[in-house]
Amino acid sequence: MTWVLRWLRTSLGSKVVMAVTGLLLFFFLVGHMAGNLLVFRGQQAMNDYAYFLQHSTGLLWTARLGLLALFALHVAIGLRLTRDNRGARPERYAHEDTVQASFASRSMILSGLVVAAFLVYHLAHFTLGWIQSGNYALRDATGRHDVYTMVVLGFRNPVVALSYVVAVLLLGLHLSHGLQSLFQSLGLRHRRYSPLIGTAAPIVAALLVAGFLSVPFSVLLGIVQPPQ
């Protein structure tokens, strides 16, 4: 175990952990987006899904604690790698435009921290009900937690919708580079298919962003409405 811990503290080990945790978090995002898109199937479909999750206590808490651990590890190692990289290069480049790095790669730590801050707000809003608590207390005709109406009424607030849009766009920016770099960190990049990865990663990130943003925009445009 000692050599494993030593390896994990190295730059290579840290990057591998970053890649693995990032990949697992990406899979969660895909699943979360699929759940969000149930809003287009109506109140019953979304509330059925929410009821299943809320009453699968073991599964729900295992997932929550696992995701919390993954997220905390991903952020902590990201901050440490950023600190180490800056420590190895204490002076900034004289001409930043000469550095061969995309805007997404240069802003990884900033976009990641903003998304992390938004996640706290998002959990306080839709999971814990500390924000817009009146909507959180709503029940559907069967007495279940009315997640569908809570989400629709939440996104009818322009401030809530705008904060969500900004966070999701930054998440997409983060993923567009992160999905590419994880292949390199895992030693899976090759000159034959690296260009394909470079093209596919931003497209996948954009599709995820489009899926998430389709919900608030559909609410604001009146396409998705609360039940009558």
mmCIF file of C-alpha atoms in Angstrom:
data_model
loop_
_atom_site.group_PDB
_atom_site.id
_atom_site.type_symbol
_atom_site.label_atom_id
_atom_site.label_comp_id
_atom_site.label_asym_id
_atom_site.label_seq_id
_atom_site.Cartn_x
_atom_site.Cartn_y
_atom_site.Cartn_z
ATOM 1 C CA MET A 1 0.000 0.000 0.000
ATOM 2 C CA THR A 2 2.886 2.364 0.733
ATOM 3 C CA TRP A 3 4.154 2.420 -2.842
ATOM 4 C CA VAL A 4 0.603 2.957 -4.089
ATOM 5 C CA LEU A 5 0.216 6.022 -1.879
ATOM 6 C CA ARG A 6 3.604 7.318 -3.004
ATOM 7 C CA TRP A 7 2.612 6.804 -6.651
ATOM 8 C CA LEU A 8 -0.683 8.615 -6.112
ATOM 9 C CA ARG A 9 1.243 11.619 -4.800
ATOM 10 C CA THR A 10 3.307 11.826 -7.964
ATOM 11 C CA SER A 11 2.254 14.017 -10.884
ATOM 12 C CA LEU A 12 1.470 10.959 -13.015
ATOM 13 C CA GLY A 13 -0.527 9.239 -10.278
ATOM 14 C CA SER A 14 -2.475 12.408 -9.547
ATOM 15 C CA LYS A 15 -3.317 12.875 -13.219
ATOM 16 C CA VAL A 16 -4.546 9.292 -13.482
ATOM 17 C CA VAL A 17 -6.808 9.799 -10.446
ATOM 18 C CA MET A 18 -8.046 13.069 -11.977
ATOM 19 C CA ALA A 19 -8.847 11.238 -15.204
ATOM 20 C CA VAL A 20 -10.658 8.334 -13.522
ATOM 21 C CA THR A 21 -12.690 10.534 -11.170
ATOM 22 C CA GLY A 22 -13.493 12.884 -14.050
ATOM 23 C CA LEU A 23 -14.670 10.001 -16.216
ATOM 24 C CA LEU A 24 -16.926 8.640 -13.461
ATOM 25 C CA LEU A 25 -18.355 12.104 -12.847
ATOM 26 C CA PHE A 26 -18.982 12.437 -16.585
ATOM 27 C CA PHE A 27 -20.999 9.200 -16.568
ATOM 28 C CA PHE A 28 -23.014 10.594 -13.669
ATOM 29 C CA LEU A 29 -23.701 13.772 -15.650
ATOM 30 C CA VAL A 30 -25.024 11.733 -18.561
ATOM 31 C CA GLY A 31 -27.364 9.847 -16.239
ATOM 32 C CA HIS A 32 -28.425 13.051 -14.499
ATOM 33 C CA MET A 33 -29.192 14.693 -17.842
ATOM 34 C CA ALA A 34 -31.307 11.691 -18.858
ATOM 35 C CA GLY A 35 -33.292 12.081 -15.638
ATOM 36 C CA ASN A 36 -33.754 15.805 -16.265
ATOM 37 C CA LEU A 37 -35.077 15.162 -19.768
ATOM 38 C CA LEU A 38 -37.996 13.254 -18.252
ATOM 39 C CA VAL A 39 -39.529 16.682 -17.724
ATOM 40 C CA PHE A 40 -40.566 16.496 -21.394
ATOM 41 C CA ARG A 41 -42.575 13.337 -20.680
ATOM 42 C CA GLY A 42 -44.617 15.148 -18.073
ATOM 43 C CA GLN A 43 -45.330 15.224 -14.373
ATOM 44 C CA GLN A 44 -46.017 11.532 -13.837
ATOM 45 C CA ALA A 45 -42.865 10.287 -15.571
ATOM 46 C CA MET A 46 -40.576 12.658 -13.704
ATOM 47 C CA ASN A 47 -42.237 12.101 -10.336
ATOM 48 C CA ASP A 48 -42.141 8.323 -10.857
ATOM 49 C CA TYR A 49 -38.387 8.578 -11.402
ATOM 50 C CA ALA A 50 -37.912 10.836 -8.368
ATOM 51 C CA TYR A 51 -40.060 8.547 -6.197
ATOM 52 C CA PHE A 52 -37.964 5.533 -7.198
ATOM 53 C CA LEU A 53 -34.731 7.320 -6.266
ATOM 54 C CA GLN A 54 -36.071 8.700 -2.995
ATOM 55 C CA HIS A 55 -37.298 5.278 -1.884
ATOM 56 C CA SER A 56 -34.170 3.389 -2.934
ATOM 57 C CA THR A 57 -32.467 4.583 0.232
ATOM 58 C CA GLY A 58 -29.419 2.331 0.096
ATOM 59 C CA LEU A 59 -28.767 3.009 -3.575
ATOM 60 C CA LEU A 60 -29.397 6.740 -3.202
ATOM 61 C CA TRP A 61 -27.047 7.288 -0.267
ATOM 62 C CA THR A 62 -24.360 5.035 -1.703
ATOM 63 C CA ALA A 63 -24.495 7.095 -4.887
ATOM 64 C CA ARG A 64 -24.519 10.398 -3.004
ATOM 65 C CA LEU A 65 -21.568 9.535 -0.779
ATOM 66 C CA GLY A 66 -19.659 8.024 -3.694
ATOM 67 C CA LEU A 67 -20.242 11.105 -5.844
ATOM 68 C CA LEU A 68 -19.263 13.389 -2.965
ATOM 69 C CA ALA A 69 -15.997 11.474 -2.513
ATOM 70 C CA LEU A 70 -15.280 11.532 -6.258
ATOM 71 C CA PHE A 71 -16.018 15.231 -6.516
ATOM 72 C CA ALA A 72 -13.955 16.166 -3.454
ATOM 73 C CA LEU A 73 -11.011 14.081 -4.693
ATOM 74 C CA HIS A 74 -11.261 15.548 -8.195
ATOM 75 C CA VAL A 75 -11.283 19.133 -6.888
ATOM 76 C CA ALA A 76 -8.534 18.571 -4.302
ATOM 77 C CA ILE A 77 -6.150 16.950 -6.760
ATOM 78 C CA GLY A 78 -6.946 19.558 -9.399
ATOM 79 C CA LEU A 79 -6.017 22.335 -6.963
ATOM 80 C CA ARG A 80 -2.826 20.533 -5.955
ATOM 81 C CA LEU A 81 -1.739 19.965 -9.558
ATOM 82 C CA THR A 82 -2.403 23.620 -10.352
ATOM 83 C CA ARG A 83 -0.350 24.697 -7.340
ATOM 84 C CA ASP A 84 2.497 22.351 -8.272
ATOM 85 C CA ASN A 85 2.489 23.505 -11.890
ATOM 86 C CA ARG A 86 2.656 27.145 -10.851
ATOM 87 C CA GLY A 87 5.380 26.340 -8.354
ATOM 88 C CA ALA A 88 7.440 24.733 -11.107
ATOM 89 C CA ARG A 89 6.970 27.874 -13.248
ATOM 90 C CA PRO A 90 6.925 30.789 -10.778
ATOM 91 C CA GLU A 91 7.187 33.478 -13.466
ATOM 92 C CA ARG A 92 4.357 34.032 -15.909
ATOM 93 C CA TYR A 93 5.062 33.870 -19.622
ATOM 94 C CA ALA A 94 6.062 37.222 -21.075
ATOM 95 C CA HIS A 95 3.593 36.706 -23.948
ATOM 96 C CA GLU A 96 0.661 34.514 -23.016
ATOM 97 C CA ASP A 97 -0.438 34.252 -26.652
ATOM 98 C CA THR A 98 2.671 32.203 -27.388
ATOM 99 C CA VAL A 99 1.560 29.418 -25.089
ATOM 100 C CA GLN A 100 0.043 26.616 -27.134
ATOM 101 C CA ALA A 101 -2.998 26.045 -24.948
ATOM 102 C CA SER A 102 -6.684 26.557 -25.568
ATOM 103 C CA PHE A 103 -8.841 28.895 -23.527
ATOM 104 C CA ALA A 104 -10.648 25.845 -22.096
ATOM 105 C CA SER A 105 -7.389 24.321 -20.844
ATOM 106 C CA ARG A 106 -6.171 27.602 -19.330
ATOM 107 C CA SER A 107 -9.448 28.135 -17.495
ATOM 108 C CA MET A 108 -9.887 24.599 -16.142
ATOM 109 C CA ILE A 109 -9.369 25.532 -12.500
ATOM 110 C CA LEU A 110 -11.633 28.605 -12.743
ATOM 111 C CA SER A 111 -14.459 26.808 -14.560
ATOM 112 C CA GLY A 112 -14.166 23.873 -12.155
ATOM 113 C CA LEU A 113 -14.386 26.065 -9.052
ATOM 114 C CA VAL A 114 -17.384 28.010 -10.392
ATOM 115 C CA VAL A 115 -19.180 24.751 -11.216
ATOM 116 C CA ALA A 116 -18.349 23.453 -7.709
ATOM 117 C CA ALA A 117 -19.812 26.594 -6.148
ATOM 118 C CA PHE A 118 -22.928 26.267 -8.294
ATOM 119 C CA LEU A 119 -23.290 22.621 -7.280
ATOM 120 C CA VAL A 120 -23.619 23.694 -3.637
ATOM 121 C CA TYR A 121 -26.363 26.133 -4.625
ATOM 122 C CA HIS A 122 -28.034 23.547 -6.865
ATOM 123 C CA LEU A 123 -28.149 20.986 -4.051
ATOM 124 C CA ALA A 124 -29.507 23.593 -1.629
ATOM 125 C CA HIS A 125 -32.209 24.419 -4.165
ATOM 126 C CA PHE A 126 -33.473 21.165 -5.646
ATOM 127 C CA THR A 127 -32.191 18.492 -3.231
ATOM 128 C CA LEU A 128 -32.425 20.104 0.211
ATOM 129 C CA GLY A 129 -35.173 22.631 -0.484
ATOM 130 C CA TRP A 130 -33.467 25.506 1.318
ATOM 131 C CA ILE A 131 -34.178 27.812 -1.631
ATOM 132 C CA GLN A 132 -37.771 28.325 -2.832
ATOM 133 C CA SER A 133 -38.895 26.061 0.002
ATOM 134 C CA GLY A 134 -42.556 26.565 -0.940
ATOM 135 C CA ASN A 135 -41.946 24.804 -4.269
ATOM 136 C CA TYR A 136 -40.028 22.030 -2.522
ATOM 137 C CA ALA A 137 -43.040 21.290 -0.314
ATOM 138 C CA LEU A 138 -45.387 20.709 -3.271
ATOM 139 C CA ARG A 139 -47.081 17.316 -3.625
ATOM 140 C CA ASP A 140 -48.722 15.767 -6.665
ATOM 141 C CA ALA A 141 -52.197 14.177 -6.774
ATOM 142 C CA THR A 142 -50.869 10.951 -5.221
ATOM 143 C CA GLY A 143 -49.140 12.771 -2.366
ATOM 144 C CA ARG A 144 -45.627 12.305 -3.711
ATOM 145 C CA HIS A 145 -42.942 14.976 -3.806
ATOM 146 C CA ASP A 146 -43.812 16.972 -6.933
ATOM 147 C CA VAL A 147 -40.357 17.282 -8.452
ATOM 148 C CA TYR A 148 -41.774 18.148 -11.875
ATOM 149 C CA THR A 149 -43.625 21.250 -10.681
ATOM 150 C CA MET A 150 -40.730 22.247 -8.408
ATOM 151 C CA VAL A 151 -38.339 22.210 -11.367
ATOM 152 C CA VAL A 152 -40.706 24.084 -13.689
ATOM 153 C CA LEU A 153 -41.526 26.805 -11.159
ATOM 154 C CA GLY A 154 -37.862 27.060 -10.227
ATOM 155 C CA PHE A 155 -36.774 27.739 -13.788
ATOM 156 C CA ARG A 156 -39.561 30.262 -14.274
ATOM 157 C CA ASN A 157 -37.422 32.527 -12.102
ATOM 158 C CA PRO A 158 -35.045 34.275 -14.551
ATOM 159 C CA VAL A 159 -32.271 34.568 -11.927
ATOM 160 C CA VAL A 160 -32.381 30.835 -11.194
ATOM 161 C CA ALA A 161 -32.478 30.001 -14.902
ATOM 162 C CA LEU A 162 -29.607 32.381 -15.733
ATOM 163 C CA SER A 163 -27.379 31.004 -12.970
ATOM 164 C CA TYR A 164 -28.055 27.492 -14.265
ATOM 165 C CA VAL A 165 -27.258 28.488 -17.852
ATOM 166 C CA VAL A 166 -23.959 30.124 -16.875
ATOM 167 C CA ALA A 167 -22.906 27.131 -14.746
ATOM 168 C CA VAL A 168 -23.770 24.618 -17.476
ATOM 169 C CA LEU A 169 -21.873 26.601 -20.109
ATOM 170 C CA LEU A 170 -18.811 26.632 -17.852
ATOM 171 C CA LEU A 171 -19.285 22.920 -17.264
ATOM 172 C CA GLY A 172 -19.258 22.396 -21.024
ATOM 173 C CA LEU A 173 -16.071 24.435 -21.315
ATOM 174 C CA HIS A 174 -14.504 22.319 -18.561
ATOM 175 C CA LEU A 175 -15.552 19.064 -20.224
ATOM 176 C CA SER A 176 -14.390 20.075 -23.696
ATOM 177 C CA HIS A 177 -10.807 20.017 -22.469
ATOM 178 C CA GLY A 178 -11.211 17.473 -19.661
ATOM 179 C CA LEU A 179 -12.521 14.747 -21.967
ATOM 180 C CA GLN A 180 -9.470 15.186 -24.176
ATOM 181 C CA SER A 181 -6.905 15.305 -21.381
ATOM 182 C CA LEU A 182 -8.207 12.181 -19.620
ATOM 183 C CA PHE A 183 -7.159 10.069 -22.625
ATOM 184 C CA GLN A 184 -3.657 11.470 -22.356
ATOM 185 C CA SER A 185 -3.552 10.951 -18.575
ATOM 186 C CA LEU A 186 -4.578 7.315 -19.009
ATOM 187 C CA GLY A 187 -2.008 6.795 -21.765
ATOM 188 C CA LEU A 188 -4.667 6.192 -24.395
ATOM 189 C CA ARG A 189 -3.784 8.943 -26.870
ATOM 190 C CA HIS A 190 -2.219 7.993 -30.177
ATOM 191 C CA ARG A 191 -1.296 10.118 -33.151
ATOM 192 C CA ARG A 192 -3.629 8.093 -35.370
ATOM 193 C CA TYR A 193 -6.802 8.850 -33.437
ATOM 194 C CA SER A 194 -5.865 11.871 -31.289
ATOM 195 C CA PRO A 195 -7.387 14.252 -33.891
ATOM 196 C CA LEU A 196 -10.666 12.316 -33.594
ATOM 197 C CA ILE A 197 -10.599 12.707 -29.810
ATOM 198 C CA GLY A 198 -9.860 16.396 -30.201
ATOM 199 C CA THR A 199 -12.914 16.782 -32.429
ATOM 200 C CA ALA A 200 -15.277 14.477 -30.546
ATOM 201 C CA ALA A 201 -14.679 15.847 -27.039
ATOM 202 C CA PRO A 202 -16.098 19.352 -27.694
ATOM 203 C CA ILE A 203 -19.038 17.815 -29.587
ATOM 204 C CA VAL A 204 -19.862 15.481 -26.697
ATOM 205 C CA ALA A 205 -19.552 18.394 -24.255
ATOM 206 C CA ALA A 206 -21.834 20.518 -26.449
ATOM 207 C CA LEU A 207 -24.466 17.761 -26.616
ATOM 208 C CA LEU A 208 -24.429 17.445 -22.835
ATOM 209 C CA VAL A 209 -24.774 21.209 -22.469
ATOM 210 C CA ALA A 210 -27.665 21.233 -24.959
ATOM 211 C CA GLY A 211 -29.433 18.477 -23.037
ATOM 212 C CA PHE A 212 -29.156 20.284 -19.710
ATOM 213 C CA LEU A 213 -30.085 23.704 -21.103
ATOM 214 C CA SER A 214 -33.102 22.381 -23.000
ATOM 215 C CA VAL A 215 -34.986 22.209 -19.697
ATOM 216 C CA PRO A 216 -34.728 25.841 -18.477
ATOM 217 C CA PHE A 217 -35.137 27.245 -21.990
ATOM 218 C CA SER A 218 -38.231 25.125 -22.578
ATOM 219 C CA VAL A 219 -39.701 26.378 -19.301
ATOM 220 C CA LEU A 220 -38.906 30.027 -20.087
ATOM 221 C CA LEU A 221 -40.400 29.659 -23.585
ATOM 222 C CA GLY A 222 -43.576 28.096 -22.204
ATOM 223 C CA ILE A 223 -43.021 24.748 -23.907
ATOM 224 C CA VAL A 224 -42.929 22.981 -20.537
ATOM 225 C CA GLN A 225 -45.539 24.254 -18.094
ATOM 226 C CA PRO A 226 -46.719 23.337 -14.593
ATOM 227 C CA PRO A 227 -49.787 21.074 -14.387
ATOM 228 C CA GLN A 228 -53.143 22.796 -14.466
#
